C-alpha positions as a printed NumPy array, in Angstrom:
array([[  24.235, -115.301,   -5.503],
       [  27.099, -115.614,   -2.719],
       [  29.32 , -112.81 ,   -1.367],
       [  32.162, -114.372,   -3.58 ],
       [  30.119, -114.32 ,   -7.054],
       [  28.743, -110.926,   -6.027],
       [  32.261, -109.681,   -5.792],
       [  33.707, -111.18 ,   -8.854],
       [  30.524, -109.401,  -10.535],
       [  31.793, -106.004,   -9.288],
       [  35.192, -106.47 ,  -10.509],
       [  34.382, -107.88 ,  -13.874],
       [  32.401, -104.605,  -14.547],
       [  35.049, -102.522,  -13.195],
       [  37.274, -104.019,  -15.945],
       [  34.918, -103.463,  -18.793],
       [  33.837,  -99.987,  -17.798],
       [  37.603,  -99.052,  -17.204],
       [  38.259, -100.425,  -20.869],
       [  34.994,  -98.828,  -22.81 ],
       [  36.114,  -95.341,  -20.993],
       [  39.74 ,  -95.916,  -22.704],
       [  37.932,  -97.193,  -26.246],
       [  35.319,  -94.655,  -26.281],
       [  37.62 ,  -91.49 ,  -26.305],
       [  37.257,  -88.331,  -28.511],
       [  35.06 ,  -85.162,  -28.92 ],
       [  33.031,  -85.685,  -32.229],
       [  29.382,  -85.467,  -31.362],
       [  29.192,  -89.065,  -32.783],
       [  31.82 ,  -89.872,  -30.061],
       [  29.881,  -88.247,  -27.611],
       [  26.802,  -89.926,  -28.309],
       [  28.598,  -93.471,  -28.744],
       [  29.652,  -92.739,  -24.788],
       [  26.445,  -91.366,  -23.981],
       [  24.783,  -95.178,  -25.135],
       [  27.457,  -97.295,  -23.904],
       [  29.006,  -95.806,  -20.603],
       [  27.296,  -95.932,  -16.982],
       [  24.729,  -98.076,  -17.466],
       [  23.757, -101.706,  -18.47 ],
       [  24.462, -105.294,  -16.513],
       [  27.258, -106.043,  -18.862],
       [  26.243, -109.518,  -18.88 ],
       [  28.077, -110.308,  -22.276],
       [  31.445, -108.746,  -21.224],
       [  31.167, -110.629,  -18.048],
       [  30.65 , -113.845,  -19.526],
       [  33.36 , -113.166,  -21.896],
       [  35.911, -112.774,  -18.958],
       [  34.362, -115.929,  -17.227],
       [  34.701, -118.426,  -19.805],
       [  37.957, -117.01 ,  -20.629],
       [  38.835, -117.374,  -17.153],
       [  37.052, -121.294,  -16.596],
       [  39.093, -122.37 ,  -19.677],
       [  42.322, -121.225,  -18.518],
       [  42.632, -118.241,  -20.013],
       [  44.149, -115.083,  -18.541],
       [  41.258, -112.457,  -17.944],
       [  43.466, -109.589,  -18.53 ],
       [  43.8  , -110.356,  -22.465],
       [  40.105, -110.778,  -22.667],
       [  39.366, -107.53 ,  -21.034],
       [  39.21 , -105.472,  -24.837],
       [  37.234, -108.217,  -26.165],
       [  34.451, -108.132,  -23.125],
       [  34.276, -104.422,  -24.034],
       [  33.772, -105.145,  -27.954],
       [  31.098, -107.192,  -27.079],
       [  29.311, -104.046,  -24.861],
       [  30.137, -101.997,  -27.609],
       [  28.01 , -104.301,  -29.688],
       [  25.398, -104.388,  -27.665],
       [  25.276, -100.462,  -27.202],
       [  25.258, -100.418,  -30.994],
       [  21.85 , -102.866,  -31.423],
       [  20.06 , -100.712,  -28.562],
       [  20.601,  -97.486,  -30.279],
       [  19.313,  -98.754,  -33.535],
       [  16.426, -100.737,  -31.746],
       [  14.974,  -97.332,  -29.842],
       [  15.031,  -95.128,  -33.567],
       [  11.629,  -94.491,  -34.532],
       [  12.009,  -96.66 ,  -37.612],
       [  12.594,  -99.675,  -35.372],
       [  10.783,  -99.699,  -32.038],
       [  10.387,  -96.45 ,  -31.585],
       [  11.321,  -95.963,  -27.959],
       [  12.133,  -92.637,  -26.266],
       [  13.865,  -93.511,  -23.19 ],
       [  16.448,  -96.044,  -22.515],
       [  17.65 ,  -97.126,  -18.912],
       [  15.499,  -94.043,  -17.105],
       [  17.318,  -91.477,  -19.578],
       [  16.726,  -90.428,  -23.119],
       [  17.455,  -92.605,  -25.853],
       [  20.091,  -91.798,  -27.827],
       [  18.309,  -89.999,  -30.796],
       [  16.261,  -87.851,  -28.298],
       [  19.442,  -86.802,  -26.646],
       [  21.035,  -86.14 ,  -29.745],
       [  19.176,  -86.665,  -33.217],
       [  18.504,  -89.77 ,  -35.326],
       [  21.372,  -89.17 ,  -38.196],
       [  23.667,  -88.93 ,  -34.941],
       [  22.154,  -92.09 ,  -33.255],
       [  22.608,  -93.864,  -36.861],
       [  25.951,  -92.922,  -37.141],
       [  26.888,  -93.833,  -33.197],
       [  25.501,  -97.293,  -33.524],
       [  27.739,  -97.812,  -36.865],
       [  30.476,  -96.642,  -35.264],
       [  30.021,  -98.551,  -31.92 ],
       [  30.257, -101.665,  -33.726],
       [  33.494, -100.618,  -35.929],
       [  35.125,  -99.722,  -32.386],
       [  34.228, -102.945,  -31.148],
       [  36.158, -104.882,  -34.152],
       [  39.229, -102.662,  -33.564],
       [  39.482, -103.369,  -29.913],
       [  39.386, -106.848,  -30.971],
       [  42.065, -106.422,  -33.884],
       [  44.214, -104.582,  -31.889],
       [  44.887, -107.559,  -29.275],
       [  46.875, -109.353,  -32.077],
       [  49.468, -106.574,  -31.852],
       [  49.746, -106.967,  -28.171],
       [  52.831, -109.361,  -26.598],
       [  51.368, -112.09 ,  -24.649],
       [  47.86 , -111.598,  -25.226],
       [  45.471, -113.526,  -27.738],
       [  46.948, -115.28 ,  -30.881],
       [  46.504, -113.789,  -33.983],
       [  44.708, -117.084,  -35.229],
       [  42.166, -116.316,  -32.061],
       [  41.888, -112.523,  -32.928],
       [  40.13 , -113.485,  -36.312],
       [  37.987, -116.182,  -35.053],
       [  36.593, -113.934,  -32.465],
       [  36.195, -111.384,  -35.156],
       [  34.314, -113.645,  -37.248],
       [  32.206, -114.904,  -34.336],
       [  31.549, -111.47 ,  -33.367],
       [  30.326, -110.285,  -37.193],
       [  28.035, -113.531,  -37.428],
       [  26.432, -112.618,  -34.274],
       [  25.776, -109.134,  -35.527],
       [  24.016, -110.667,  -38.719],
       [  22.347, -113.137,  -36.864],
       [  20.547, -110.05 ,  -34.639],
       [  20.057, -107.985,  -37.677],
       [  17.965, -111.031,  -38.865],
       [  16.461, -111.249,  -35.944],
       [  15.432, -107.692,  -36.103],
       [  13.997, -108.204,  -39.297],
       [  11.905, -111.263,  -38.177],
       [  10.462, -109.16 ,  -35.458],
       [   9.442, -106.169,  -37.811],
       [   8.085, -108.845,  -40.057],
       [   5.908, -110.424,  -37.198],
       [   4.694, -107.163,  -35.942],
       [   3.149, -106.253,  -39.367],
       [   1.723, -109.599,  -40.1  ],
       [  -1.532, -110.346,  -38.628],
       [  -0.942, -114.276,  -38.383],
       [  -0.541, -116.256,  -35.443],
       [   2.764, -116.721,  -34.596],
       [   4.174, -120.365,  -33.573],
       [   6.3  , -121.011,  -30.628],
       [   9.006, -122.045,  -33.554],
       [   8.545, -118.641,  -34.743],
       [   9.494, -116.717,  -31.463],
       [  12.084, -118.98 ,  -30.305],
       [  13.706, -118.582,  -33.59 ],
       [  13.58 , -114.768,  -33.534],
       [  14.524, -114.713,  -29.659],
       [  17.738, -116.88 ,  -30.67 ],
       [  18.872, -114.527,  -33.437],
       [  17.873, -110.844,  -31.823],
       [  19.046, -111.593,  -28.389],
       [  20.652, -115.343,  -28.237],
       [  23.266, -114.668,  -30.798],
       [  25.259, -112.055,  -28.691],
       [  24.956, -113.67 ,  -25.509],
       [  26.062, -116.975,  -27.308],
       [  28.846, -115.42 ,  -29.256],
       [  30.077, -113.472,  -25.779],
       [  30.602, -117.257,  -24.164],
       [  32.295, -118.124,  -27.537],
       [  34.636, -115.514,  -27.757],
       [  35.642, -115.72 ,  -23.8  ],
       [  36.554, -119.329,  -24.943],
       [  38.493, -118.85 ,  -27.971],
       [  40.481, -116.121,  -25.887],
       [  41.602, -118.905,  -23.698],
       [  42.154, -121.301,  -26.736],
       [  39.479, -123.837,  -25.686],
       [  39.245, -126.945,  -27.313],
       [  36.534, -127.731,  -29.681],
       [  34.724, -129.829,  -26.875],
       [  34.373, -126.486,  -24.835],
       [  33.769, -124.072,  -27.459],
       [  30.238, -126.126,  -27.783],
       [  29.863, -126.319,  -24.014],
       [  30.08 , -122.645,  -24.126],
       [  27.732, -122.251,  -26.97 ],
       [  25.349, -124.315,  -25.706],
       [  25.439, -122.581,  -22.463],
       [  25.069, -119.226,  -24.513],
       [  22.261, -120.069,  -26.325],
       [  19.922, -121.486,  -23.241],
       [  20.736, -118.61 ,  -21.308],
       [  20.05 , -116.167,  -24.201],
       [  16.589, -117.813,  -24.318],
       [  16.146, -117.969,  -20.725],
       [  17.294, -114.196,  -20.298],
       [  14.666, -112.837,  -23.308],
       [  11.841, -114.925,  -21.808],
       [  12.763, -113.49 ,  -18.258],
       [  12.303, -110.016,  -19.944],
       [   9.19 , -110.69 ,  -21.492],
       [   7.892, -111.214,  -18.072],
       [   9.188, -108.223,  -16.993],
       [   7.776, -106.096,  -19.849],
       [   4.34 , -108.32 ,  -19.745],
       [   2.54 , -105.502,  -18.249],
       [   3.586, -102.564,  -20.06 ],
       [   4.127, -103.904,  -23.58 ],
       [   2.887, -101.665,  -26.42 ],
       [  -0.535, -102.144,  -28.135],
       [   0.006, -104.809,  -30.627],
       [   3.592, -105.88 ,  -29.474],
       [   4.33 , -109.413,  -30.002],
       [   6.275, -111.341,  -27.427],
       [   6.383, -114.968,  -26.273],
       [   4.386, -113.832,  -23.235],
       [   1.716, -112.011,  -24.726],
       [   0.824, -114.883,  -27.468],
       [   1.482, -118.038,  -24.595],
       [   0.741, -116.469,  -21.142],
       [   2.428, -115.68 ,  -18.254],
       [   2.545, -119.208,  -16.765],
       [   3.831, -120.865,  -20.272],
       [   6.594, -118.206,  -20.073],
       [   7.802, -118.994,  -16.891],
       [   7.878, -122.504,  -17.379],
       [   9.791, -122.102,  -20.895],
       [  12.196, -119.446,  -19.185],
       [  12.915, -122.251,  -16.33 ],
       [  13.324, -125.167,  -19.064],
       [  16.183, -122.834,  -20.626],
       [  17.663, -121.875,  -17.185],
       [  17.902, -125.905,  -16.368],
       [  19.658, -126.469,  -19.691],
       [  22.217, -123.805,  -19.046],
       [  22.906, -124.976,  -15.359],
       [  23.364, -128.689,  -16.598],
       [  25.844, -127.385,  -18.781],
       [  27.8  , -125.159,  -16.364],
       [  27.735, -128.323,  -13.999],
       [  29.822, -130.225,  -16.865],
       [  32.501, -127.138,  -16.77 ],
       [  35.174, -127.077,  -14.067],
       [  35.027, -124.308,  -11.625],
       [  31.333, -123.542,  -13.291],
       [  29.753, -122.434,   -9.844],
       [  29.485, -118.415,  -10.944],
       [  28.207, -119.713,  -14.257],
       [  25.24 , -121.992,  -12.98 ],
       [  24.489, -118.716,  -10.144],
       [  24.579, -116.252,  -12.802],
       [  21.964, -118.014,  -15.394],
       [  19.585, -118.194,  -12.495],
       [  20.175, -114.426,  -11.132],
       [  19.275, -113.391,  -14.517],
       [  16.255, -115.92 ,  -14.816],
       [  15.331, -114.296,  -11.564],
       [  15.665, -110.887,  -11.843],
       [  12.919, -108.347,  -10.818],
       [  14.135, -105.65 ,  -13.286]])
């Protein structure tokens, strides 16, 4: 990634982090858990996508910052719940104890729900800010975000079912799960950014298509990173179809996202972003 685009990544992350710090104030134990699980870590990819899609389609980046922060709160909510013993049972997240280990299971469960509620509230509040997102667009963003969360939940349910099943998973099984569990929120981030800009139906379609392709490439790249340290019995594309096929499939989706970015005026950053994420080593 060239220096100009690296600087843009840094600037976007700083905007999102500042907004999150403001949105996650409060001294209740659950609010402490929300901050612990959201601040000071993560790539902020979903929020970055929201800001960039708003920009490329002619919107004001400043108006999209609360929406970008909302996407990151939803992502944090999903990770808090994924780590719970009843789900993936992970004791560590980003090099520190998971929320339920740092606090307790009940607080982690409440923190996840509260993060989703806070995300919706952050988006709704934009409707009352002068010269910001139009009210009808705010409603569309809330609908898009809520639908994505339902898809994430369906994807998690599929993951649980697949882990408990003894049947051999097909490629369609796993891609369908990834589309929901990972791709839905990434796609929603792109679409929400486009909505902030009042984008046309044609451009909303491009944003959605880019997000779907990036979401699948991103998850397959994660599979490759996790391949050597997967828990016994954990079913992923890489464990079911091997590293070589996973790399090939990840690049198929990467190239699809790059092609869509190429059809967007000033889409160079979006091209570089998807390549960087597919090639990442951590």
